[in-house]
mmCIF file of C-alpha atoms and ligand atoms in Angstrom:
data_model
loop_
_atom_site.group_PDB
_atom_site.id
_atom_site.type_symbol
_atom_site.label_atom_id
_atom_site.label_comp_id
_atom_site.label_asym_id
_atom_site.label_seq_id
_atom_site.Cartn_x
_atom_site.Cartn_y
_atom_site.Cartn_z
ATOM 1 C CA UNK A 1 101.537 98.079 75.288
ATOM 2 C CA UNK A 2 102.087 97.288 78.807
ATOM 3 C CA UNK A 3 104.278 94.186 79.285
ATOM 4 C CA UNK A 4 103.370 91.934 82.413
ATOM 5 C CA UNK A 5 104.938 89.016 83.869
ATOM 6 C CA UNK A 6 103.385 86.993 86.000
ATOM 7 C CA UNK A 7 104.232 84.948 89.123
ATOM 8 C CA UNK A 8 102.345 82.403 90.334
ATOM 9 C CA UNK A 9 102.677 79.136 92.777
ATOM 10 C CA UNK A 10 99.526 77.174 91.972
ATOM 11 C CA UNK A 11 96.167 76.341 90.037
ATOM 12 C CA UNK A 12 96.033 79.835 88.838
ATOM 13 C CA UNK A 13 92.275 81.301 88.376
ATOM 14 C CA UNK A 14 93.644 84.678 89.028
ATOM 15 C CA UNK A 15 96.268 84.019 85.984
ATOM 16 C CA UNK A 16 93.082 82.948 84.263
ATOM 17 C CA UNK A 17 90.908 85.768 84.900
ATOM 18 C CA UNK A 18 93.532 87.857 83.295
ATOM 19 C CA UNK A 19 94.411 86.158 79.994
ATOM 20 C CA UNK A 20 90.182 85.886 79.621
ATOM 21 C CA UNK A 21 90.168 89.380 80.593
ATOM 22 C CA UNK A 22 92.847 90.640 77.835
ATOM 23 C CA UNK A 23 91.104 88.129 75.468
ATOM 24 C CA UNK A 24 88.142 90.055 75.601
ATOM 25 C CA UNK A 25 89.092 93.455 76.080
ATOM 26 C CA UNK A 26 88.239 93.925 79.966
ATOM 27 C CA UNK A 27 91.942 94.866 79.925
ATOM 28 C CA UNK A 28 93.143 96.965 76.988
ATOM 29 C CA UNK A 29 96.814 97.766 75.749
ATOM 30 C CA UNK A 30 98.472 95.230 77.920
ATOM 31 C CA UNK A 31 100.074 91.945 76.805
ATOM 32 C CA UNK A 32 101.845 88.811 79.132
ATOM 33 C CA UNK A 33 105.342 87.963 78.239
ATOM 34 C CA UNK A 34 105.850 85.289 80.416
ATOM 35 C CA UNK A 35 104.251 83.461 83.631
ATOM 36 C CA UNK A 36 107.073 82.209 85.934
ATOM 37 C CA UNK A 37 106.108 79.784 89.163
ATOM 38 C CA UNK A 38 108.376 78.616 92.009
ATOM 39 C CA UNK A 39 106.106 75.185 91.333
ATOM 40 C CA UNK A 40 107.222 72.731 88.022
ATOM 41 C CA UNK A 41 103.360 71.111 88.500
ATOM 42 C CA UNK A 42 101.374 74.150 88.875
ATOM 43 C CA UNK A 43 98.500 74.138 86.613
ATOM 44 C CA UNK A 44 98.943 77.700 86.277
ATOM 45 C CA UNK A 45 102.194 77.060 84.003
ATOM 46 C CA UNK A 46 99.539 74.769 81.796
ATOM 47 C CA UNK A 47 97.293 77.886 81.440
ATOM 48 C CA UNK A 48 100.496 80.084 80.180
ATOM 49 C CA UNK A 49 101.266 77.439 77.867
ATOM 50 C CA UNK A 50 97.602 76.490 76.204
ATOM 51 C CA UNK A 51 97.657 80.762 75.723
ATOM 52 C CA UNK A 52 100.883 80.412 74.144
ATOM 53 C CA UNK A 53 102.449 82.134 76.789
ATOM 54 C CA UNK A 54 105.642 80.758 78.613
ATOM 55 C CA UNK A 55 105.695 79.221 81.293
ATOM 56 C CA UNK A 56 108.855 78.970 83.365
ATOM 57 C CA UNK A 57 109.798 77.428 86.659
ATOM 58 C CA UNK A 58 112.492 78.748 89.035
ATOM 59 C CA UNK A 59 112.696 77.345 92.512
ATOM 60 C CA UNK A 60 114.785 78.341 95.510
ATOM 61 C CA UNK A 61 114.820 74.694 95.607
ATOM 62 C CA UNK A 62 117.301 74.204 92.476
ATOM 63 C CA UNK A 63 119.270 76.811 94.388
ATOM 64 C CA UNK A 64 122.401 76.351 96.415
ATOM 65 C CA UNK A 65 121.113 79.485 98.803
ATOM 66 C CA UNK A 66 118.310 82.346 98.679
ATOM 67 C CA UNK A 67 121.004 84.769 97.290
ATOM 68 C CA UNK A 68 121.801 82.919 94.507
ATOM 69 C CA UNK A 69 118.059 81.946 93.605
ATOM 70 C CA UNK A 70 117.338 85.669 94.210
ATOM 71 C CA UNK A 71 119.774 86.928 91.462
ATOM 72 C CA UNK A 72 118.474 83.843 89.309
ATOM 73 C CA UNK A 73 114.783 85.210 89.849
ATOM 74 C CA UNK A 74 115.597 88.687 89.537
ATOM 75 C CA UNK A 75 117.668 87.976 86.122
ATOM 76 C CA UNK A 76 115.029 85.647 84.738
ATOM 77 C CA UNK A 77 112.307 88.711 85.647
ATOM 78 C CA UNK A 78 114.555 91.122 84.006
ATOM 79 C CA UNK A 79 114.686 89.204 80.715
ATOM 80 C CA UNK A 80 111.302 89.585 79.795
ATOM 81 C CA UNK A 81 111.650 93.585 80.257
ATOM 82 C CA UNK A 82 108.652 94.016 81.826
ATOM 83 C CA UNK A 83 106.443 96.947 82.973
ATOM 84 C CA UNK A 84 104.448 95.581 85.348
ATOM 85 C CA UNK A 85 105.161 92.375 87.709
ATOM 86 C CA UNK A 86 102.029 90.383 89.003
ATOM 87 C CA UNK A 87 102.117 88.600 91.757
ATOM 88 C CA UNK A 88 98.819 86.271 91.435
ATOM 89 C CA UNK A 89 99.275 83.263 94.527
ATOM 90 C CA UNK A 90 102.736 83.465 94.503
ATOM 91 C CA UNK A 91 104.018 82.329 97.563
ATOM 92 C CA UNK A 92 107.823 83.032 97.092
ATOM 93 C CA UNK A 93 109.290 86.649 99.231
ATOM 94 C CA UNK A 94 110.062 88.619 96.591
ATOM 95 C CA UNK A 95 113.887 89.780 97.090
ATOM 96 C CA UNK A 96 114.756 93.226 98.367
ATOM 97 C CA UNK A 97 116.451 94.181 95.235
ATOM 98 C CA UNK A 98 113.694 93.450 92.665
ATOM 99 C CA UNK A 99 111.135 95.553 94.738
ATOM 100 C CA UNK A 100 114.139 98.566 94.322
ATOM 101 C CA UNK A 101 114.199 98.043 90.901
ATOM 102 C CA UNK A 102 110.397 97.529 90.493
ATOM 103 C CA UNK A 103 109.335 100.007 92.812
ATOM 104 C CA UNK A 104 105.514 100.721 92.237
ATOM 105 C CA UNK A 105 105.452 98.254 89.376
ATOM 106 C CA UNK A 106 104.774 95.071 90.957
ATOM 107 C CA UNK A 107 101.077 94.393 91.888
ATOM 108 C CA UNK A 108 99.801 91.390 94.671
ATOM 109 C CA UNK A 109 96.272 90.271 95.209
ATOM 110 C CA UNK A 110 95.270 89.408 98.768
ATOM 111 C CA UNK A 111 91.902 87.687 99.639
ATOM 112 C CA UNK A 112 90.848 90.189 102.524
ATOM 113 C CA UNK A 113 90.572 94.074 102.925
ATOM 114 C CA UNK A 114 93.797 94.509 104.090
ATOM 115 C CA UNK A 115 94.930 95.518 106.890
ATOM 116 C CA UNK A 116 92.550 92.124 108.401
ATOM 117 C CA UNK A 117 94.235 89.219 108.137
ATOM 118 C CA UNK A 118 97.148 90.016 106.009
ATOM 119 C CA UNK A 119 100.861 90.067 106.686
ATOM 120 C CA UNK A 120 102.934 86.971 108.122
ATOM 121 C CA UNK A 121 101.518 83.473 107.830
ATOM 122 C CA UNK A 122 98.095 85.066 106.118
ATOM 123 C CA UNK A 123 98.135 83.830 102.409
ATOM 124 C CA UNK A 124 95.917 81.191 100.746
ATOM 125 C CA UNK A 125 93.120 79.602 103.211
ATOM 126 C CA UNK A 126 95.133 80.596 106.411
ATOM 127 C CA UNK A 127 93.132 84.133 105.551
ATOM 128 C CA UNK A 128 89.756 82.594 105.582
ATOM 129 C CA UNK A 129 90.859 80.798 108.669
ATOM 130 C CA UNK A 130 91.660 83.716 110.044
ATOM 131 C CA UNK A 131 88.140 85.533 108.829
ATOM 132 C CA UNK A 132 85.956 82.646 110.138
ATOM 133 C CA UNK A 133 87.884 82.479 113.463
ATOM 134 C CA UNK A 134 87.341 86.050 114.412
ATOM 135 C CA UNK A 135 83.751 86.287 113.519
ATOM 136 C CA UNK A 136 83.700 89.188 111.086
ATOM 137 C CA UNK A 137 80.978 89.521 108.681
ATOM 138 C CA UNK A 138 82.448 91.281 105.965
ATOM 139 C CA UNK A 139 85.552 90.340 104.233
ATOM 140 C CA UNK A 140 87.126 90.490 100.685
ATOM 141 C CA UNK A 141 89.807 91.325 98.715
ATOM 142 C CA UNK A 142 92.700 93.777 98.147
ATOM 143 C CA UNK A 143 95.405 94.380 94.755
ATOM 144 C CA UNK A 144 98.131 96.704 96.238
ATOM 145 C CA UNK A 145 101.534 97.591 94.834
ATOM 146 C CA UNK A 146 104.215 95.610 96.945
ATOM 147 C CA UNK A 147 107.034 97.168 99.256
ATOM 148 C CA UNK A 148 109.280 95.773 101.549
ATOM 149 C CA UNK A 149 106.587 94.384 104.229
ATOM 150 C CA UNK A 150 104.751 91.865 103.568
ATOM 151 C CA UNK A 151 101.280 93.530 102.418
ATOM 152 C CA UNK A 152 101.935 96.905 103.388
ATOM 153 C CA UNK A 153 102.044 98.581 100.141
ATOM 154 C CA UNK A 154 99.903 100.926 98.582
ATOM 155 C CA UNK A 155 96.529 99.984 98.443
ATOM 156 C CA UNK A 156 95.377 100.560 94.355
ATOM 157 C CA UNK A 157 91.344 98.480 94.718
ATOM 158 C CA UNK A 158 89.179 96.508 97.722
ATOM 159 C CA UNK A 159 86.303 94.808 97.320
ATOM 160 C CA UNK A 160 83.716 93.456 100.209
ATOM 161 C CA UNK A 161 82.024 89.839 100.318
ATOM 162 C CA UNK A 162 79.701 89.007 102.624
ATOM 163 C CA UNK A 163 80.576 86.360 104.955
ATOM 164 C CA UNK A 164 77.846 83.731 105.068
ATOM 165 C CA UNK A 165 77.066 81.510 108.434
ATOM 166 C CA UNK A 166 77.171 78.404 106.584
ATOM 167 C CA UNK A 167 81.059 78.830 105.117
ATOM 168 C CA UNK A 168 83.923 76.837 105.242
ATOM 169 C CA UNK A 169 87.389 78.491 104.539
ATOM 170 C CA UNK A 170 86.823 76.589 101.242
ATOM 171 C CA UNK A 171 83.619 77.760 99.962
ATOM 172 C CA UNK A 172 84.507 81.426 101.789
ATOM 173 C CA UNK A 173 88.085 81.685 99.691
ATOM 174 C CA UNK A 174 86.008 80.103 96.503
ATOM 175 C CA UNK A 175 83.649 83.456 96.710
ATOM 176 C CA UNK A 176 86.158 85.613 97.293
ATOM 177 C CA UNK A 177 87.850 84.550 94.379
ATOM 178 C CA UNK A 178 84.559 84.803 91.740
ATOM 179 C CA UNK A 179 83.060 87.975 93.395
ATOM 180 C CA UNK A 180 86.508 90.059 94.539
ATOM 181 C CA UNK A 181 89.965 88.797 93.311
ATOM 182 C CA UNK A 182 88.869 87.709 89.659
ATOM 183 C CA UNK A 183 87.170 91.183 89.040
ATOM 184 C CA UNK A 184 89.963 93.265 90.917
ATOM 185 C CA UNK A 185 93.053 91.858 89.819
ATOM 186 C CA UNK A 186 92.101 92.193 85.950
ATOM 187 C CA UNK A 187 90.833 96.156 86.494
ATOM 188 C CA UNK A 188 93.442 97.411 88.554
ATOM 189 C CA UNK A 189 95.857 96.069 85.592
ATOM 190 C CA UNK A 190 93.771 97.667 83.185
ATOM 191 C CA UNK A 191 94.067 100.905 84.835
ATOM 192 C CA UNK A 192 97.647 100.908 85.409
ATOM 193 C CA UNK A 193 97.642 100.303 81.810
ATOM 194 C CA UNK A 194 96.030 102.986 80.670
ATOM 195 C CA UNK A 195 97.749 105.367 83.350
ATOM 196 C CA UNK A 196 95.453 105.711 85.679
ATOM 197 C CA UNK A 197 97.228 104.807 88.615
ATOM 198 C CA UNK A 198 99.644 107.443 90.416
ATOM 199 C CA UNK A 199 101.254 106.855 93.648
ATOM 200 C CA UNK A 200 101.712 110.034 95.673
ATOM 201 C CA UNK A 201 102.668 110.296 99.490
ATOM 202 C CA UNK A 202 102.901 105.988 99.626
ATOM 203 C CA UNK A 203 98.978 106.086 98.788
ATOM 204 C CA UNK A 204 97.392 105.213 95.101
ATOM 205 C CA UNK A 205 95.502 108.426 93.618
ATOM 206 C CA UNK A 206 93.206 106.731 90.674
ATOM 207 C CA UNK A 207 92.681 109.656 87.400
ATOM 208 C CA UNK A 208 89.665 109.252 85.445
HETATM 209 C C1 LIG B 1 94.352 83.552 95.732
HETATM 210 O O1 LIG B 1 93.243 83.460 96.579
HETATM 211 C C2 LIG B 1 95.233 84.716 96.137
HETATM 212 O O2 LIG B 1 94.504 85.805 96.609
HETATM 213 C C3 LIG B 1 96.037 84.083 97.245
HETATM 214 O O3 LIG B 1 96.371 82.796 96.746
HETATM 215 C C4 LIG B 1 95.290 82.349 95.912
HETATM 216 C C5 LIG B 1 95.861 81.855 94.590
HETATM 217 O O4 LIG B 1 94.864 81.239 93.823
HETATM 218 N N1 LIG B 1 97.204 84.873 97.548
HETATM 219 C C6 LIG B 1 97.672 85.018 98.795
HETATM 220 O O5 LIG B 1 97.188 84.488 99.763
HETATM 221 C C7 LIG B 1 98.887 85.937 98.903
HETATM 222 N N2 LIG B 1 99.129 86.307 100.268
HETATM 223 P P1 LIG B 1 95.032 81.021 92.251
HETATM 224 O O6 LIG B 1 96.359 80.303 92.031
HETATM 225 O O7 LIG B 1 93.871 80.151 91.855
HETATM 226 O O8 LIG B 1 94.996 82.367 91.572
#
């Protein structure tokens, strides 16, 4: 049984679309220990909690410096002795340390087909922003195993979405979420899971 924790920031569909997913067997042998947010009011905590799941807060806020909130996050991970680390909308840089120790176990999801609008200052509706801005007519989403730059890991599934002429960065992000991230996120766990998921040469090779 794979053991996941996962990190979030804020209302947390993604979060959702994984507990509904391992509630009805879209994701098999895999269990959540704990769902941890930099954020005491995200809802997300409130979904962790209503599954019986919890739901912690740790902020570099309560935090004297980034060091010391870094060893408090990577501790607080550790405790839960997880195999797998999701990353679902959180909004926190994960320290140096924990990707070393995590290496190839921690999973983000990114709403476009990286490498578009990704890295620096892309995350939440800056992305759409981003998409609408430059015209393109195809975006999506991406789940890829996290390294030291920010969205440059290992790319494990994508997904397209149509970009219509009427969208707003809202309504754009809100179908990226129901037809790319919420389908993604849960399978690529899944597979990892049920090791299918090898990284060779810094690029994911999927068995099966
Ligand atoms: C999601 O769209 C996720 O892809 C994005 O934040 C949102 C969180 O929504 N993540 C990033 O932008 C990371 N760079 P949720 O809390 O409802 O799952």
């Amino acid at each position: 049984m794979l053991r996941i924790v996962v990190c979030v920031s804020g209302g947390g569909t993604n979060l959702q679309a994984i507990l509904d997913s391992i509630d009805n067997g879209t994701i098999t042998n895999a269990e959540i220990a704990a769902v941890i947010s930099n954020n005491a009011n995200a809802y997300a905590l409130e979904r962790a909690r209503e599954h019986g799941i919890p739901g912690i807060c740790i902020s570099p806020k309560q935090f004297e410096n980034r060091d010391n909130f870094n060893t408090a996050f990577l501790d607080k991970v550790n405790s839960y002795q997880p195999d797998l680390i999701v990353l679902a909308g959180f909004l926190v840089v994960i320290p140096g340390m924990m990707i070393q120790e995590y290496r190839n176990r921690i999973i983000n999801i990114h709403p476009s087909l990286i490498p578009s609008f990704c890295g620096k200052g892309y995350y939440g509706l800056k992305v759409h922003e981003g998409a609408l801005n430059r015209g393109v007519k195809v975006t999506g989403a991406t789940v890829h195993f996290v390294d030291e730059g920010t969205d440059t890991g290992p790319i494990i599934l994508q997904h397209p979405v149509m970009v219509e002429s009427e969208d707003t960065p809202e309504t754009l992000q809100r179908r990226v979420m129901e037809q790319a991230e919420w389908k993604i996120l849960p399978q690529a766990i899944d597979m990892i899971a049920n090791g299918r998921i090898k990284v060779t040469d810094g690029k994911v090779v999927i068995a099966g």
